[in-house]
Coordinates of C-alpha atoms (C1' of nucleotides) in Angstrom, one line a residue:
Chain S
X1 CA 95.8 266.6 207.5
X2 CA 94.8 270.1 207.7
X3 CA 93.7 270.5 204.1
X4 CA 94.2 268.2 201.1
X5 CA 95.9 269.7 198.3
X6 CA 93.9 269.6 195.0
X7 CA 95.6 266.9 192.9
X8 CA 95.5 267.1 189.1
X9 CA 94.6 263.9 187.2
X10 CA 97.7 262.7 185.8
X11 CA 98.1 260.8 182.6
X12 CA 101.3 259.2 181.1
X13 CA 103.6 261.4 178.8
X14 CA 104.7 259.5 176.0
X15 CA 108.2 260.0 174.5
X16 CA 107.1 261.2 171.1
X17 CA 105.0 264.0 173.0
X18 CA 108.4 265.2 174.6
X19 CA 109.9 265.6 171.2
X20 CA 107.0 267.3 169.7
X21 CA 107.2 269.8 172.8
X22 CA 110.8 270.5 172.4
X23 CA 110.4 271.1 168.6
X24 CA 107.5 273.6 169.3
X25 CA 109.3 275.4 172.2
X26 CA 112.4 275.8 170.0
X27 CA 110.2 277.3 167.3
X28 CA 108.3 279.7 169.9
X29 CA 111.6 280.7 171.2
X30 CA 112.8 281.4 167.8
X31 CA 115.7 278.9 167.8
X32 CA 114.0 277.3 164.9
X33 CA 112.5 279.5 162.0
X34 CA 110.6 278.7 158.9
X35 CA 112.8 277.4 156.1
X36 CA 115.3 275.8 158.5
X37 CA 115.8 272.0 158.3
X38 CA 115.7 269.6 161.2
X39 CA 118.3 266.9 161.3
X40 CA 117.6 263.7 159.6
X41 CA 115.5 261.1 161.5
X42 CA 118.5 259.0 162.2
X43 CA 120.3 262.2 163.5
X44 CA 117.3 262.8 165.8
X45 CA 117.4 259.4 167.0
X46 CA 121.0 260.1 168.4
X47 CA 120.1 263.6 169.6
X48 CA 116.8 262.3 171.5
X49 CA 118.3 259.0 172.4
X50 CA 115.0 257.2 171.3
X51 CA 114.3 254.8 168.6
X52 CA 113.5 255.8 165.2
X53 CA 109.7 254.8 165.7
X54 CA 109.5 257.3 168.5
X55 CA 111.1 260.1 166.3
X56 CA 108.8 259.2 163.5
X57 CA 105.8 259.5 165.5
X58 CA 106.7 262.9 166.7
X59 CA 107.6 263.8 163.1
X60 CA 104.1 262.7 162.0
X61 CA 102.1 264.6 164.6
X62 CA 104.4 267.8 163.7
X63 CA 103.5 267.2 160.0
X64 CA 99.8 266.7 160.7
X65 CA 100.0 270.2 162.5
X66 CA 101.5 271.8 159.3
X67 CA 104.9 272.5 161.3
X68 CA 107.3 270.5 159.2
X69 CA 107.2 268.6 156.0
X70 CA 109.3 265.4 155.4
X71 CA 110.1 264.5 151.8
X72 CA 112.1 261.0 151.1
X73 CA 115.6 261.5 149.8
X74 CA 115.9 265.0 150.9
X75 CA 119.6 265.3 152.5
X76 CA 118.9 268.5 154.3
X77 CA 116.3 266.5 156.4
X78 CA 112.6 267.8 157.3
X79 CA 111.6 271.5 156.7
X80 CA 110.2 273.9 158.7
X81 CA 107.2 275.5 157.4
X82 CA 105.7 279.0 157.6
X83 CA 102.4 279.1 159.2
X84 CA 99.5 278.1 157.0
X85 CA 95.9 278.2 157.7
X86 CA 95.6 274.6 156.4
X87 CA 95.4 273.0 159.6
X88 CA 93.1 275.6 161.1
X89 CA 90.9 275.0 158.0
X90 CA 91.1 271.2 158.6
X91 CA 89.8 271.5 162.4
X92 CA 87.0 273.8 161.2
X93 CA 85.9 271.6 158.6
X94 CA 85.8 268.7 161.1
X95 CA 84.1 270.9 163.7
X96 CA 81.6 271.7 160.9
X97 CA 81.0 267.9 160.1
X98 CA 81.0 266.5 163.5
X99 CA 79.3 269.2 165.4
X100 CA 77.0 269.7 162.7
X101 CA 77.8 273.3 161.9
X102 CA 75.1 274.6 159.6
X103 CA 75.9 276.7 156.4
X104 CA 73.8 279.4 157.9
X105 CA 76.1 279.6 160.9
X106 CA 79.2 279.8 158.7
X107 CA 77.8 282.4 156.4
X108 CA 76.6 284.4 159.5
X109 CA 80.2 284.2 160.8
X110 CA 81.6 285.6 157.5
X111 CA 78.9 288.5 157.4
X112 CA 80.2 289.3 160.7
X113 CA 83.7 289.3 160.1
X114 CA 83.5 290.8 156.9
X115 CA 81.4 293.6 157.9
X116 CA 83.5 294.3 160.8
X117 CA 86.7 294.3 158.9
X118 CA 85.1 296.9 156.4
X119 CA 83.7 299.1 159.4
X120 CA 87.4 299.3 160.8
X121 CA 88.8 300.0 157.4
X122 CA 86.7 302.9 156.7
X123 CA 87.6 304.5 160.0
X124 CA 91.4 303.7 159.5
X125 CA 92.0 304.0 155.8
X126 CA 94.7 306.6 154.6
X127 CA 94.0 308.4 151.2
X128 CA 96.6 306.2 149.6
X129 CA 94.9 302.9 150.8
X130 CA 91.7 304.2 149.4
X131 CA 93.2 304.7 146.0
X132 CA 94.6 301.2 146.4
X133 CA 91.1 299.9 146.8
X134 CA 90.0 301.4 143.9
X135 CA 92.6 299.9 142.0
X136 CA 91.7 296.5 143.1
X137 CA 88.2 297.4 141.9
X138 CA 89.3 297.9 138.3
X139 CA 91.3 294.8 138.5
X140 CA 88.3 292.9 139.2
X141 CA 86.5 294.7 136.3
X142 CA 88.9 293.6 133.9
X143 CA 89.1 290.2 135.3
X144 CA 85.5 289.6 134.5
X145 CA 86.3 289.6 131.0
X146 CA 89.0 286.8 131.6
X147 CA 87.9 283.9 133.8
X148 CA 85.9 283.2 136.8
X149 CA 89.0 282.0 138.6
X150 CA 90.6 285.4 137.7
X151 CA 87.7 287.2 139.2
X152 CA 88.0 285.1 142.2
X153 CA 91.5 286.0 142.7
X154 CA 90.8 289.8 142.3
X155 CA 88.3 289.4 145.0
X156 CA 90.7 287.8 147.3
X157 CA 92.9 290.9 146.7
X158 CA 90.4 293.1 147.6
X159 CA 89.7 291.5 151.0
X160 CA 93.3 291.2 151.6
X161 CA 93.6 295.0 151.2
X162 CA 90.6 295.5 153.6
X163 CA 92.4 293.1 156.1
X164 CA 95.6 295.1 155.8
X165 CA 93.8 298.6 156.5
X166 CA 91.9 297.1 159.3
X167 CA 95.2 296.0 160.8
X168 CA 93.8 292.6 161.8
X169 CA 95.3 289.6 160.1
X170 CA 93.2 287.1 162.4
X171 CA 89.9 288.3 160.8
X172 CA 91.2 288.0 157.3
X173 CA 92.6 284.5 158.2
X174 CA 89.2 283.5 159.7
X175 CA 87.4 284.8 156.9
X176 CA 89.6 282.9 154.5
X177 CA 89.3 279.9 156.1
X178 CA 85.6 279.9 156.5
X179 CA 85.2 281.1 153.0
X180 CA 87.0 277.8 151.9
X181 CA 84.5 275.7 154.2
X182 CA 81.4 277.5 152.8
X183 CA 82.6 277.0 149.2
X184 CA 83.4 273.2 149.9
X185 CA 79.9 272.7 151.4
X186 CA 78.2 274.5 148.9
X187 CA 79.9 272.6 145.6
X188 CA 79.2 269.3 147.6
X189 CA 75.5 270.0 147.9
X190 CA 74.7 272.0 144.8
X191 CA 76.3 271.9 141.3
X192 CA 75.8 275.3 140.4
X193 CA 77.6 278.3 138.6
X194 CA 74.6 279.5 136.7
X195 CA 75.1 282.6 134.6
X196 CA 78.6 283.4 136.4
X197 CA 78.9 286.7 134.4
X198 CA 75.8 288.1 135.9
X199 CA 77.2 287.2 139.3
X200 CA 80.4 288.7 138.9
X201 CA 78.8 291.8 137.7
X202 CA 76.6 292.1 140.7
X203 CA 79.4 291.3 143.1
X204 CA 81.6 294.1 141.4
X205 CA 78.7 296.6 141.8
X206 CA 78.3 295.5 145.6
X207 CA 82.1 296.0 145.9
X208 CA 82.0 299.3 144.5
X209 CA 79.2 300.5 146.7
X210 CA 81.2 299.4 149.7
X211 CA 84.2 301.3 148.5
X212 CA 82.0 304.4 147.9
X213 CA 80.9 304.1 151.6
X214 CA 84.4 303.8 152.9
X215 CA 85.4 306.8 151.0
X216 CA 82.5 308.8 152.8
X217 CA 84.2 307.4 156.1
X218 CA 80.7 306.0 157.1
X219 CA 81.6 302.7 158.6
X220 CA 78.2 301.8 159.6
X221 CA 76.9 302.0 156.4
X222 CA 79.8 300.3 154.7
X223 CA 79.6 297.4 157.0
X224 CA 75.5 297.2 156.4
X225 CA 76.2 297.0 152.6
X226 CA 78.9 294.5 152.9
X227 CA 76.6 292.2 155.0
X228 CA 73.6 292.6 152.8
X229 CA 75.5 291.9 149.7
X230 CA 77.0 288.6 151.5
X231 CA 73.4 287.6 152.5
X232 CA 72.1 288.2 148.8
X233 CA 75.0 286.0 147.5
X234 CA 74.7 283.1 150.0
X235 CA 70.9 283.3 151.2
X236 CA 69.7 281.0 148.2
X237 CA 71.6 278.1 149.8
X238 CA 70.3 278.5 153.2
X239 CA 67.0 277.0 154.5
X240 CA 64.3 279.8 154.9
X241 CA 63.8 278.7 158.5
X242 CA 67.6 279.8 159.2
X243 CA 67.6 283.1 157.2
X244 CA 66.0 285.0 160.1
X245 CA 69.2 284.8 162.2
X246 CA 71.2 286.1 159.1
X247 CA 68.8 289.0 158.6
X248 CA 69.0 290.0 162.1
X249 CA 72.9 290.5 161.3
X250 CA 72.2 293.3 158.7
X251 CA 70.8 296.4 160.4
Chain W
X1 CA 98.0 267.9 120.7
X2 CA 95.1 270.0 120.5
X3 CA 95.1 271.3 124.3
X4 CA 97.3 270.3 127.1
X5 CA 95.4 269.2 130.0
X6 CA 96.2 271.1 133.0
X7 CA 98.1 268.6 135.2
X8 CA 98.2 268.6 139.1
X9 CA 101.4 268.5 140.8
X10 CA 101.4 265.1 142.4
X11 CA 103.1 264.1 145.5
X12 CA 103.3 260.8 147.1
X13 CA 100.6 259.5 149.3
X14 CA 101.9 257.6 152.5
X15 CA 100.3 254.6 153.7
X16 CA 99.3 256.1 157.0
X17 CA 97.5 259.0 155.3
X18 CA 95.1 256.5 153.6
X19 CA 94.4 255.0 156.9
X20 CA 93.7 258.5 158.5
X21 CA 91.6 259.2 155.6
X22 CA 89.6 256.1 155.8
X23 CA 88.9 256.7 159.7
X24 CA 87.9 260.2 159.1
X25 CA 85.6 259.4 156.3
X26 CA 84.0 256.8 158.4
X27 CA 83.4 259.3 160.9
X28 CA 82.1 261.8 158.4
X29 CA 79.6 259.3 157.0
X30 CA 78.5 258.2 160.5
X31 CA 79.7 254.6 160.4
X32 CA 81.8 255.8 163.5
X33 CA 80.5 257.9 166.2
X34 CA 82.1 259.3 169.4
X35 CA 82.1 256.9 172.4
X36 CA 82.7 253.8 169.9
X37 CA 86.0 252.1 169.7
X38 CA 88.4 251.5 167.0
X39 CA 89.8 247.7 166.9
X40 CA 93.4 247.4 168.6
X41 CA 96.4 248.2 166.8
X42 CA 97.2 244.6 166.1
X43 CA 93.9 244.1 164.6
X44 CA 93.9 247.1 162.4
X45 CA 97.3 245.8 161.2
X46 CA 95.4 242.8 159.8
X47 CA 92.5 244.9 158.5
X48 CA 94.6 247.4 156.6
X49 CA 97.3 245.0 155.6
X50 CA 100.2 247.2 156.8
X51 CA 102.8 247.0 159.5
X52 CA 102.1 248.0 163.2
X53 CA 104.5 251.2 162.4
X54 CA 102.2 252.4 159.8
X55 CA 99.0 251.9 162.0
X56 CA 100.6 253.7 164.9
X57 CA 101.6 256.7 162.8
X58 CA 97.9 257.0 161.5
X59 CA 96.7 256.6 165.1
X60 CA 99.2 259.5 166.3
X61 CA 98.0 261.7 163.5
X62 CA 94.3 261.1 164.7
X63 CA 95.2 261.5 168.2
X64 CA 97.0 264.7 167.5
X65 CA 93.8 266.0 165.6
X66 CA 91.8 265.2 168.8
X67 CA 89.8 262.3 166.9
X68 CA 90.8 259.5 169.1
X69 CA 92.7 258.6 172.1
X70 CA 94.7 255.5 172.9
X71 CA 95.2 254.1 176.4
X72 CA 97.8 251.4 177.0
X73 CA 96.3 248.1 178.4
X74 CA 92.5 249.0 177.3
X75 CA 91.2 245.9 175.9
X76 CA 88.5 247.8 173.9
X77 CA 91.0 249.6 171.8
X78 CA 91.3 253.5 170.9
X79 CA 88.5 255.4 171.6
X80 CA 86.7 257.9 169.2
X81 CA 86.3 261.2 171.0
X82 CA 83.5 263.6 170.6
X83 CA 84.5 267.0 169.0
X84 CA 86.5 269.5 171.3
X85 CA 87.5 272.7 170.5
X86 CA 91.0 271.8 172.1
X87 CA 92.8 271.1 168.6
X88 CA 91.2 274.3 167.3
X89 CA 92.7 276.4 170.1
X90 CA 96.0 274.6 169.5
X91 CA 96.3 275.7 166.0
X92 CA 95.1 279.3 167.0
X93 CA 97.9 279.4 169.8
X94 CA 100.4 278.4 167.0
X95 CA 99.1 281.1 164.8
X96 CA 99.3 283.5 167.6
X97 CA 103.0 282.6 168.3
X98 CA 104.5 282.1 164.6
X99 CA 102.4 284.7 162.7
X100 CA 103.0 287.1 165.5
X101 CA 99.3 288.0 166.3
X102 CA 99.1 290.7 168.5
X103 CA 96.9 290.9 171.6
X104 CA 95.1 293.8 170.1
X105 CA 94.0 291.5 167.1
X106 CA 92.7 288.8 169.4
X107 CA 90.8 291.4 171.4
X108 CA 89.4 293.0 168.5
X109 CA 88.1 289.6 167.3
X110 CA 86.3 289.0 170.5
X111 CA 84.9 292.5 170.4
X112 CA 83.5 291.8 167.1
X113 CA 82.1 288.2 167.8
X114 CA 80.7 289.1 171.2
X115 CA 79.0 292.2 169.9
X116 CA 77.5 290.4 166.9
X117 CA 76.1 287.5 168.9
X118 CA 74.5 290.0 171.2
X119 CA 73.2 291.9 168.3
X120 CA 71.5 288.8 166.9
X121 CA 70.2 287.8 170.4
X122 CA 68.6 290.9 170.9
X123 CA 66.6 290.4 167.7
X124 CA 65.7 286.8 168.2
X125 CA 65.3 286.4 171.9
X126 CA 62.0 285.0 173.1
X127 CA 60.4 286.2 176.6
X128 CA 61.5 282.9 178.0
X129 CA 65.1 283.4 176.9
X130 CA 65.0 287.0 178.2
X131 CA 64.4 285.6 181.9
X132 CA 66.9 282.9 181.4
X133 CA 69.5 285.9 180.7
X134 CA 68.3 287.6 184.0
X135 CA 68.6 284.2 185.9
X136 CA 72.2 284.0 184.8
X137 CA 72.6 287.6 186.0
X138 CA 71.5 286.6 189.5
X139 CA 73.7 283.7 189.3
X140 CA 76.7 286.0 188.8
X141 CA 75.6 288.1 191.4
X142 CA 75.6 285.4 193.8
X143 CA 78.8 284.0 192.4
X144 CA 80.9 287.2 193.3
X145 CA 80.5 286.2 197.0
X146 CA 81.8 282.8 196.4
X147 CA 84.9 282.9 194.5
X148 CA 86.5 284.4 191.1
X149 CA 86.2 280.8 189.5
X150 CA 82.7 280.6 190.1
X151 CA 82.1 284.1 188.8
X152 CA 83.9 283.0 185.7
X153 CA 81.9 280.0 185.5
X154 CA 78.5 281.9 185.6
X155 CA 80.2 284.4 183.0
X156 CA 80.7 281.6 180.7
X157 CA 77.1 280.5 181.2
X158 CA 75.9 283.9 180.3
X159 CA 77.7 283.8 177.1
X160 CA 76.6 280.3 176.6
X161 CA 73.0 281.4 176.7
X162 CA 73.6 284.3 174.4
X163 CA 75.1 281.9 171.7
X164 CA 72.3 279.5 171.9
X165 CA 69.7 282.4 171.4
X166 CA 71.8 283.7 168.5
X167 CA 71.6 280.2 167.0
X168 CA 75.2 280.2 166.1
X169 CA 77.5 277.9 167.9
X170 CA 80.2 278.6 165.9
X171 CA 80.6 282.3 167.1
X172 CA 80.6 281.0 170.6
X173 CA 83.1 278.3 170.0
X174 CA 85.5 280.9 168.4
X175 CA 84.8 283.1 171.3
X176 CA 85.7 280.5 173.7
X177 CA 88.8 279.4 172.0
X178 CA 90.1 283.2 171.4
X179 CA 89.1 283.9 175.0
X180 CA 91.5 281.0 176.2
X181 CA 94.2 282.5 173.9
X182 CA 93.9 285.8 175.3
X183 CA 93.9 284.9 179.0
X184 CA 97.1 282.8 178.3
X185 CA 98.7 285.6 176.7
X186 CA 97.7 288.0 179.5
X187 CA 98.8 285.8 182.2
X188 CA 102.1 285.1 180.6
X189 CA 102.7 288.6 180.3
X190 CA 101.3 290.3 183.5
X191 CA 100.9 288.7 186.7
X192 CA 97.5 290.3 187.8
X193 CA 94.6 290.0 189.7
X194 CA 94.3 293.2 191.3
X195 CA 91.3 293.8 193.3
X196 CA 89.1 291.0 191.8
X197 CA 86.1 291.8 193.5
X198 CA 85.7 295.4 191.8
X199 CA 86.4 293.7 188.7
X200 CA 83.6 291.2 189.0
X201 CA 81.3 294.0 190.1
X202 CA 82.0 296.2 187.1
X203 CA 81.7 293.2 184.8
X204 CA 78.3 292.4 186.4
X205 CA 77.3 296.0 185.8
X206 CA 78.2 295.7 182.1
X207 CA 76.2 292.5 181.8
X208 CA 73.3 294.2 183.4
X209 CA 73.5 296.8 181.0
X210 CA 73.8 294.5 177.8
X211 CA 70.5 292.6 179.0
X212 CA 68.7 295.8 179.6
X213 CA 69.4 296.7 176.0
X214 CA 68.5 293.3 174.8
X215 CA 65.2 293.7 176.7
X216 CA 64.5 296.9 174.7
X217 CA 65.4 294.9 171.5
X218 CA 68.0 297.5 170.5
X219 CA 70.5 295.4 169.1
X220 CA 73.0 298.2 167.9
X221 CA 73.1 299.7 171.4
X222 CA 73.3 296.2 173.1
X223 CA 76.2 295.5 170.8
X224 CA 78.0 298.7 171.3
X225 CA 77.8 298.3 175.0
X226 CA 79.1 294.9 174.7
X227 CA 82.2 295.9 172.9
X228 CA 82.8 299.0 174.9
X229 CA 82.6 296.9 178.0
X230 CA 85.3 294.4 176.5
X231 CA 87.4 297.3 175.4
X232 CA 87.5 298.8 179.1
X233 CA 88.4 295.5 180.3
X234 CA 91.3 294.6 178.0
X235 CA 92.6 298.0 176.6
X236 CA 95.0 298.3 179.6
X237 CA 97.0 295.4 178.2
X238 CA 97.1 296.7 174.6
X239 CA 99.7 299.2 173.5
X240 CA 98.4 302.7 172.9
X241 CA 99.4 302.5 169.2
X242 CA 97.1 299.7 168.7
X243 CA 94.1 300.9 170.5
X244 CA 93.0 303.0 167.6
X245 CA 91.8 300.0 165.7
X246 CA 89.9 298.5 168.6
X247 CA 88.1 302.1 169.2
X248 CA 87.2 302.0 165.7
X249 CA 85.1 298.8 166.3
X250 CA 83.0 300.4 168.9
X251 CA 80.6 302.8 167.1
Chain I
dC1 C1' 136.5 275.2 129.7
dA2 C1' 131.2 274.1 130.1
dG3 C1' 127.7 270.8 130.3
dC4 C1' 126.1 266.3 130.7
dT5 C1' 125.8 261.7 133.1
dG6 C1' 126.5 258.1 136.3
dT7 C1' 127.0 256.9 140.6
dG8 C1' 126.9 256.5 145.6
dA9 C1' 125.8 258.0 149.9
dC10 C1' 122.3 259.3 152.0
dT11 C1' 117.2 260.2 152.8
dG12 C1' 112.4 258.9 154.4
dG13 C1' 108.7 254.9 154.0
dT14 C1' 107.7 250.6 155.5
dC15 C1' 108.3 246.1 157.7
dT16 C1' 109.3 242.4 161.1
dG17 C1' 109.9 240.9 165.6
dA18 C1' 110.6 241.5 170.2
dC19 C1' 110.2 243.4 175.0
dC20 C1' 107.8 245.8 178.8
dA21 C1' 104.5 248.0 181.8
dG22 C1' 100.1 248.4 182.7
dT23 C1' 94.8 247.2 182.0
dG24 C1' 90.7 244.9 182.8
dG25 C1' 87.7 240.9 182.6
dA26 C1' 87.4 236.3 183.8
dC27 C1' 88.2 233.1 187.0
dT28 C1' 88.4 231.5 191.7
dA29 C1' 88.2 231.0 196.6
dG30 C1' 86.0 232.5 200.5
Chain J
dC1 C1' 77.1 236.7 196.1
dT2 C1' 81.6 239.1 197.0
dA3 C1' 86.5 239.8 197.2
dG4 C1' 91.0 239.0 195.4
dT5 C1' 93.9 236.8 192.0
dC6 C1' 95.7 235.9 187.4
dC7 C1' 96.5 236.3 182.7
dA8 C1' 95.7 237.5 178.2
dC9 C1' 95.9 241.3 175.8
dT10 C1' 96.7 246.3 175.5
dG11 C1' 99.6 250.3 173.8
dG12 C1' 104.7 252.3 174.2
dT13 C1' 109.1 251.6 172.8
dC14 C1' 113.0 249.5 170.7
dA15 C1' 116.4 247.4 167.2
dG16 C1' 117.6 246.0 162.8
dA17 C1' 116.4 245.5 158.2
dC18 C1' 115.0 246.5 153.1
dC19 C1' 113.5 249.7 149.5
dA20 C1' 112.7 253.5 146.2
dG21 C1' 113.7 257.8 145.8
dT22 C1' 116.8 262.1 145.9
dC23 C1' 120.7 265.1 145.5
dA24 C1' 125.5 266.2 145.5
dC25 C1' 129.5 265.2 143.1
dA26 C1' 133.2 263.1 140.4
dG27 C1' 134.4 262.0 136.1
dC28 C1' 133.3 262.0 131.4
dT29 C1' 132.2 264.0 127.0
dG30 C1' 132.1 267.9 123.9

DNA sequence: CAGCTGTGACTGGTCTGACCAGTGGACTAG
DNA sequence: CTAGTCCACTGGTCAGACCAGTCACAGCTG
């Protein structure tokens, strides 16, 4: 033989995988859209010509991936869900536990992403978007007197506006996911919330400085301030030995 | 009643979910480690006191999440897998399709992450690590004469060293995942590989400039060069209207 | 007529038991 | 000690059954 073709290792394809594949392809092609319904399990049994066990295994995988949701008794069948970052977060949490991701790595990640989003935003922002930012600042200010939860919500809204301005939803999705992981790690390790009002005031001050820098159009400064703020906020939870890598992110 | 406690919406917990939960908890606690084996399905039926269907649905979910792998006939039972970014990538690909993530967003993400890693690396690098970097450069140079695949491999090794120096494996994991998504998107849309040798030479030149900047300890410059290089490399695939957001990342 | 209620046809969740092709370790023959 | 055979066991799939829950609708009540 002239040349042995490079063969690929082959593993058996299970029936339920073909079903998952077909559903995901239909979703990618647009034949299936969020909000639509899948036929009932027994109907799928007929369409795919397999047993109900097989259909159910496929549905369990799709459900675990956040593609569909089944509810018993629902005559409309399983529902196609809109994308949510839940599954992404789940994988990241797993990565954090199994691969021994440190808190410092997660915070460093957020410092990078948040700083970058603000840098882009200060370049691309329109005057209207700038006032939108200042509006969220006032919303944060009033939320301080209400509740810590309300303040968190206003904070989220702020970052949401930043993400919209920077025209990169991936950044914001990652930010949100990692933020959730960080919070869960911290609340697992440390019972905190000491003097939350002072924290909120400080955070508001920081955000105000960032918006000022964005107004000036100085993206580098805005990003530096944002990273510094996040460092100040979280560094207390990070072992001293790992702080150096975070400080290196600030200049 | 004095104050109505805030009730949580409740959804039924299915039996297979409890099984998944128990396995993942055992993994998080360290009672189960990659390489170990789960009991066989029929043994699990006895231990969890449920039917085989239920056990199998749990195993399908775990398998879909990259936690275990079942092989028919294996008397040792399902294998606990080490973490791999495959599941993470799967979710990201889904995000890209369903949430209409643009190529520009993905590339912007990589510009940010890669630049940040290089910035940290130029601050933290030891002399030994610096020579390690130059070593990978020479490896890339020799790989050019071999194969494009070999060059890609050397390129990956370079970024691996960067990640190690910057002490943040999350950055590198995300980089790798997004890189895979970008490549799949590009190869789907464009049949390319024109004059690959010139591309490799140019890429090598860029990497050399980055290492020079790292040697000088100028993190800002190193990061800018890296981002500029990535922009040059990918901008051709991005619609002009979306390039502005990428350019804003470069300064 | 509007509004409530009871009912029944369906849903998904779980179980039982069965068959098959394939695997790998133990056992045997050399 | 090695090479080959064999068989207990594995996971993949199927068929059929039961249950609790949901929802649409017919029919009743005011």
